[in-house]
Structures are given as C-alpha cells and as structure tokens.
Coordinates of C-alpha atoms in Angstrom, one line a residue:
M1 CA 1.5 35.5 -15.7
Q2 CA 0.7 34.9 -12.0
T3 CA -1.5 31.8 -12.8
L4 CA 1.3 30.2 -14.8
A5 CA 3.7 30.7 -11.9
L6 CA 1.1 29.2 -9.6
Q7 CA 0.5 26.2 -11.8
L8 CA 4.2 25.5 -12.1
T9 CA 4.7 25.7 -8.4
A10 CA 1.7 23.5 -7.7
T11 CA 2.9 20.9 -10.3
L12 CA 6.4 21.0 -8.8
V13 CA 5.0 20.4 -5.3
D14 CA 2.8 17.6 -6.5
D15 CA 5.7 15.9 -8.3
A16 CA 7.9 16.2 -5.2
I17 CA 5.2 14.6 -3.0
E18 CA 4.8 11.7 -5.5
L19 CA 8.6 11.3 -5.6
V20 CA 8.8 11.0 -1.8
K21 CA 5.8 8.5 -1.8
G22 CA 7.6 6.4 -4.4
F23 CA 10.9 6.4 -2.4
G24 CA 8.9 5.5 0.7
R25 CA 7.2 2.6 -1.1
A26 CA 10.5 1.4 -2.4
V27 CA 12.1 1.4 1.1
L28 CA 9.1 -0.3 2.6
T29 CA 9.3 -3.0 -0.1
L30 CA 13.0 -3.5 0.5
A31 CA 12.4 -3.7 4.3
T32 CA 9.6 -6.3 4.1
A33 CA 11.1 -8.4 1.3
P34 CA 12.8 -10.9 3.6
I35 CA 9.6 -11.3 5.7
E36 CA 7.6 -11.9 2.5
R37 CA 10.1 -14.4 1.3
I38 CA 9.9 -16.4 4.5
A39 CA 6.1 -16.2 4.6
R40 CA 5.9 -17.6 1.0
A41 CA 8.4 -20.4 1.9
C42 CA 6.3 -21.4 4.9
D43 CA 3.0 -21.3 3.1
V44 CA 2.5 -24.9 2.1
A45 CA -1.3 -24.9 2.1
G46 CA -1.6 -21.8 -0.2
V47 CA -3.4 -19.8 2.5
L48 CA -1.6 -16.5 1.7
E49 CA -2.5 -16.7 -2.0
Q50 CA -6.2 -17.4 -1.1
R51 CA -6.2 -14.4 1.3
R52 CA -4.7 -12.2 -1.3
A53 CA -7.4 -13.3 -3.8
D54 CA -10.1 -12.6 -1.2
R55 CA -8.7 -9.2 -0.4
R56 CA -8.7 -8.2 -4.1
A57 CA -12.4 -9.1 -4.4
P58 CA -14.8 -6.1 -4.0
R59 CA -16.3 -5.8 -0.5
Q60 CA -19.5 -4.4 0.7
A61 CA -18.0 -2.1 3.3
A62 CA -15.6 -0.6 0.8
A63 CA -18.4 0.1 -1.6
S64 CA -20.5 1.9 1.0
G65 CA -17.5 4.0 2.2
G66 CA -17.0 2.4 5.6
R67 CA -13.8 2.9 7.6
C68 CA -11.2 0.3 7.5
K69 CA -9.6 -1.3 10.5
P70 CA -6.0 -0.1 11.2
R71 CA -4.4 -3.4 10.3
N72 CA -6.5 -3.9 7.1
C73 CA -6.3 -0.3 5.9
R74 CA -4.3 0.0 2.6
W75 CA -2.4 3.0 4.0
S76 CA -1.1 1.1 7.0
P77 CA 2.6 0.2 6.9
F78 CA 1.7 -3.2 8.5
G79 CA -1.2 -3.9 6.2
G80 CA 0.8 -6.5 4.3
L81 CA 1.7 -8.3 7.5
S82 CA -2.0 -8.9 8.4
E83 CA -2.1 -11.9 6.2
L84 CA 0.5 -13.7 8.3
T85 CA -1.8 -14.1 11.3

C-alpha cells in the first residue's frame, strides 16, 4: 500500500512540474512573438531560416557531450534571440 501511495505522489509531482514547464513555455512564446515577427519581416536574405536549418543539423560537440555556451544552450531563455545577431 505504501508503494502505491508513493507512486501516486511521485506521478502527481511530475505532472505538476510538467504543467509549470508548459505554462512557462507558453508565456515565453507569447512574450517573444512580437520580436520573432519583426525578425522574420526584416529577414530579406533568408539568413534566419538558414541558421535554423544549421542549428537542427547534428553537431560534433553535442554528440560528444560537450557543454553548450550560455547563449546557444537550449535551456537558455535568450537562446532563440541568438540568431538575431
């Protein structure tokens, strides 16, 4: 009986954490939407799309487990803005 209660508690905590992450991601998307819209409007040469395609390609450092730079890290709140520079 104790393991069932422990599993239910752990599941509830995990779900609550994922819910908070989802809300955070939604707020971040809403906050950066105007910046993204302006960046896409100003991108006449297609540089942003090329950088996004390059970023999706597998990298040597990621495969070897190397640390990412703070601006290029996928957990960084400013990671999406790094392609504007």
